[in-house]
PDB file of C-alpha atoms in Angstrom:
ATOM      1  CA  UNK A1113      -9.177   4.241  12.623  1.00 96.00           C
ATOM      2  CA  UNK A1114      -7.861   2.156   9.725  1.00 97.00           C
ATOM      3  CA  UNK A1115      -7.471   3.750   6.286  1.00 98.00           C
ATOM      4  CA  UNK A1116      -7.101   1.303   3.361  1.00 97.00           C
ATOM      5  CA  UNK A1117      -5.194   2.904   0.482  1.00 97.00           C
ATOM      6  CA  UNK A1118      -3.637   1.819  -2.821  1.00 96.00           C
ATOM      7  CA  UNK A1119       0.056   2.149  -3.710  1.00 96.00           C
ATOM      8  CA  UNK A1120       1.697   1.480  -7.076  1.00 93.00           C
ATOM      9  CA  UNK A1121       4.352  -1.282  -6.990  1.00 91.00           C
ATOM     10  CA  UNK A1122       7.405   1.031  -6.989  1.00 93.00           C
ATOM     11  CA  UNK A1123       6.070   2.980  -3.988  1.00 96.00           C
ATOM     12  CA  UNK A1124       4.748  -0.104  -2.202  1.00 95.00           C
ATOM     13  CA  UNK A1125       8.148  -1.865  -2.445  1.00 94.00           C
ATOM     14  CA  UNK A1126       9.937   1.167  -1.005  1.00 96.00           C
ATOM     15  CA  UNK A1127       7.458   1.286   1.894  1.00 97.00           C
ATOM     16  CA  UNK A1128       7.648  -2.479   2.501  1.00 95.00           C
ATOM     17  CA  UNK A1129      11.465  -2.372   2.503  1.00 95.00           C
ATOM     18  CA  UNK A1130      11.480   0.498   5.005  1.00 95.00           C
ATOM     19  CA  UNK A1131      13.232   2.875   2.589  1.00 97.00           C
ATOM     20  CA  UNK A1132      10.207   5.182   2.347  1.00 97.00           C
ATOM     21  CA  UNK A1133       8.768   6.354   5.663  1.00 97.00           C
ATOM     22  CA  UNK A1134       6.118   8.756   4.384  1.00 97.00           C
ATOM     23  CA  UNK A1135       3.139   8.926   2.038  1.00 97.00           C
ATOM     24  CA  UNK A1136       1.881  11.888   0.033  1.00 97.00           C
ATOM     25  CA  UNK A1137      -1.905  11.594  -0.168  1.00 97.00           C
ATOM     26  CA  UNK A1138      -5.022  13.541  -0.984  1.00 97.00           C
ATOM     27  CA  UNK A1139      -6.335  15.005   2.236  1.00 97.00           C
ATOM     28  CA  UNK A1140      -9.749  13.427   1.636  1.00 96.00           C
ATOM     29  CA  UNK A1141      -9.989  11.400   4.842  1.00 96.00           C
ATOM     30  CA  UNK A1142      -9.928  12.277   8.529  1.00 97.00           C
ATOM     31  CA  UNK A1143      -6.281  11.205   9.013  1.00 98.00           C
ATOM     32  CA  UNK A1144      -5.036  11.481  12.593  1.00 98.00           C
ATOM     33  CA  UNK A1145      -1.763  10.636  14.308  1.00 98.00           C
ATOM     34  CA  UNK A1146      -2.099   7.103  15.692  1.00 97.00           C
ATOM     35  CA  UNK A1147      -4.386   5.887  12.884  1.00 97.00           C
ATOM     36  CA  UNK A1148      -3.407   2.805  10.877  1.00 97.00           C
ATOM     37  CA  UNK A1149      -2.676   3.027   7.148  1.00 98.00           C
ATOM     38  CA  UNK A1150      -3.299  -0.303   5.370  1.00 97.00           C
ATOM     39  CA  UNK A1151      -1.273   0.071   2.176  1.00 97.00           C
ATOM     40  CA  UNK A1152      -2.341  -2.335  -0.600  1.00 95.00           C
ATOM     41  CA  UNK A1153      -0.130  -2.903  -3.640  1.00 92.00           C
ATOM     42  CA  UNK A1154      -2.066  -1.937  -6.763  1.00 92.00           C
ATOM     43  CA  UNK A1155      -0.992  -2.287 -10.401  1.00 90.00           C
ATOM     44  CA  UNK A1156      -2.647   0.190 -12.783  1.00 90.00           C
ATOM     45  CA  UNK A1157      -4.421  -1.491 -15.693  1.00 84.00           C
ATOM     46  CA  UNK A1158      -2.073  -0.052 -18.362  1.00 78.00           C
ATOM     47  CA  UNK A1159       1.017  -1.296 -16.517  1.00 77.00           C
ATOM     48  CA  UNK A1160      -0.524  -4.721 -15.894  1.00 70.00           C
ATOM     49  CA  UNK A1161      -1.462  -5.160 -19.554  1.00 67.00           C
ATOM     50  CA  UNK A1162       2.004  -4.026 -20.666  1.00 65.00           C
ATOM     51  CA  UNK A1163       3.665  -6.456 -18.227  1.00 66.00           C
ATOM     52  CA  UNK A1164       1.494  -9.296 -19.552  1.00 62.00           C
ATOM     53  CA  UNK A1165       2.866  -8.885 -23.093  1.00 61.00           C
ATOM     54  CA  UNK A1166       6.454  -9.930 -22.314  1.00 61.00           C
ATOM     55  CA  UNK A1167       7.810 -13.420 -22.975  1.00 63.00           C
ATOM     56  CA  UNK A1168       7.675 -14.603 -19.341  1.00 59.00           C
ATOM     57  CA  UNK A1169       4.123 -13.413 -18.620  1.00 62.00           C
ATOM     58  CA  UNK A1170       2.446 -16.815 -19.188  1.00 61.00           C
ATOM     59  CA  UNK A1171       4.916 -18.467 -16.787  1.00 58.00           C
ATOM     60  CA  UNK A1172       4.344 -15.818 -14.089  1.00 60.00           C
ATOM     61  CA  UNK A1173       0.577 -16.164 -14.529  1.00 60.00           C
ATOM     62  CA  UNK A1174       0.784 -19.967 -14.230  1.00 55.00           C
ATOM     63  CA  UNK A1175       2.894 -19.650 -11.053  1.00 56.00           C
ATOM     64  CA  UNK A1176       0.455 -17.105  -9.613  1.00 59.00           C
ATOM     65  CA  UNK A1177      -2.511 -19.413 -10.236  1.00 58.00           C
ATOM     66  CA  UNK A1178      -0.732 -22.366  -8.595  1.00 62.00           C
ATOM     67  CA  UNK A1179       0.335 -20.252  -5.595  1.00 60.00           C
ATOM     68  CA  UNK A1180      -3.074 -18.571  -5.355  1.00 60.00           C
ATOM     69  CA  UNK A1181      -1.435 -15.143  -5.747  1.00 61.00           C
ATOM     70  CA  UNK A1182      -3.041 -14.061  -8.997  1.00 66.00           C
ATOM     71  CA  UNK A1183      -3.856 -10.331  -8.910  1.00 71.00           C
ATOM     72  CA  UNK A1184      -7.507  -9.445  -8.261  1.00 73.00           C
ATOM     73  CA  UNK A1185      -9.199  -7.165 -10.809  1.00 81.00           C
ATOM     74  CA  UNK A1186     -10.584  -3.893  -9.490  1.00 84.00           C
ATOM     75  CA  UNK A1187     -11.642  -0.622 -11.054  1.00 89.00           C
ATOM     76  CA  UNK A1188      -8.594   0.841 -12.803  1.00 89.00           C
ATOM     77  CA  UNK A1189      -6.216  -2.043 -12.201  1.00 90.00           C
ATOM     78  CA  UNK A1190      -5.317  -5.056 -10.089  1.00 88.00           C
ATOM     79  CA  UNK A1191      -4.617  -5.697  -6.403  1.00 90.00           C
ATOM     80  CA  UNK A1192      -1.652  -8.041  -5.944  1.00 86.00           C
ATOM     81  CA  UNK A1193      -2.723  -9.137  -2.461  1.00 86.00           C
ATOM     82  CA  UNK A1194       0.354  -7.584  -0.832  1.00 89.00           C
ATOM     83  CA  UNK A1195      -0.578  -5.369   2.105  1.00 93.00           C
ATOM     84  CA  UNK A1196       1.441  -3.735   4.859  1.00 96.00           C
ATOM     85  CA  UNK A1197       0.223  -1.862   7.943  1.00 97.00           C
ATOM     86  CA  UNK A1198       1.707   1.414   9.146  1.00 98.00           C
ATOM     87  CA  UNK A1199       0.992   3.743  12.045  1.00 97.00           C
ATOM     88  CA  UNK A1200       0.637   7.426  11.156  1.00 98.00           C
ATOM     89  CA  UNK A1201       3.236   9.205  13.295  1.00 97.00           C
ATOM     90  CA  UNK A1202       3.129  12.709  11.819  1.00 98.00           C
ATOM     91  CA  UNK A1203       0.869  14.757   9.527  1.00 98.00           C
ATOM     92  CA  UNK A1204       2.110  17.694   7.478  1.00 98.00           C
ATOM     93  CA  UNK A1205      -0.761  19.630   5.900  1.00 96.00           C
ATOM     94  CA  UNK A1206       0.794  23.114   5.868  1.00 95.00           C
ATOM     95  CA  UNK A1207      -0.031  24.783   2.510  1.00 93.00           C
ATOM     96  CA  UNK A1208       3.444  26.350   2.538  1.00 95.00           C
ATOM     97  CA  UNK A1209       4.905  22.872   1.985  1.00 94.00           C
ATOM     98  CA  UNK A1210       2.034  20.813   0.522  1.00 95.00           C
ATOM     99  CA  UNK A1211       0.002  21.340  -2.621  1.00 95.00           C
ATOM    100  CA  UNK A1212      -3.589  22.361  -2.031  1.00 94.00           C
ATOM    101  CA  UNK A1213      -5.654  19.376  -0.900  1.00 96.00           C
ATOM    102  CA  UNK A1214      -2.605  17.186  -0.214  1.00 97.00           C
ATOM    103  CA  UNK A1215      -1.037  15.899   2.994  1.00 98.00           C
ATOM    104  CA  UNK A1216       2.246  14.182   3.875  1.00 98.00           C
ATOM    105  CA  UNK A1217       1.934  11.345   6.390  1.00 98.00           C
ATOM    106  CA  UNK A1218       4.923  10.232   8.457  1.00 98.00           C
ATOM    107  CA  UNK A1219       4.762   6.445   8.868  1.00 98.00           C
ATOM    108  CA  UNK A1220       6.202   3.695  11.052  1.00 97.00           C
ATOM    109  CA  UNK A1221       5.599   0.002  10.439  1.00 96.00           C
ATOM    110  CA  UNK A1222       2.739  -1.209  12.619  1.00 94.00           C
ATOM    111  CA  UNK A1223       3.605  -3.782  15.259  1.00 84.00           C
ATOM    112  CA  UNK A1224       0.896  -5.186  17.470  1.00 68.00           C
ATOM    113  CA  UNK A1225       1.988  -5.457  21.077  1.00 62.00           C
ATOM    114  CA  UNK A1226       1.195  -8.803  22.671  1.00 57.00           C
ATOM    115  CA  UNK A1227       1.237  -9.397  26.409  1.00 60.00           C
ATOM    116  CA  UNK A1228       3.166 -12.657  26.977  1.00 61.00           C
ATOM    117  CA  UNK A1229       1.380 -13.183  30.292  1.00 61.00           C
ATOM    118  CA  UNK A1230      -2.025 -13.188  28.644  1.00 55.00           C
ATOM    119  CA  UNK A1231      -3.700 -15.421  26.084  1.00 54.00           C
ATOM    120  CA  UNK A1232      -2.411 -13.348  23.167  1.00 51.00           C
ATOM    121  CA  UNK A1233      -4.790 -10.449  23.638  1.00 51.00           C
ATOM    122  CA  UNK A1234      -3.513  -6.891  23.593  1.00 49.00           C
TER     123      UNK A1234
END
């Protein structure tokens, strides 16, 4: 199963760089080891509006329009279009270590295996 989730820029960058290999999430989905976590970078509305008030904001916006990378408005903020896939390798839901209703997911970057002897199908 694939779970699409949001991540604020500071957490998304750490995941994308490989520095962060876990996610703390609400345990509101049927997460299972082996599932895919599609992590989408999401800028909260307040942060986006604050970032748009600095001197360079018009130049960044112009560049984003030209490169077709302008953030997409959604409820509560903006999706940047950056997305990374991870495989859930471990789930910690023990109330001794996690707040009630929360779960810690161990993650590994998702790599699709391709059979070189085939036509690209897995």
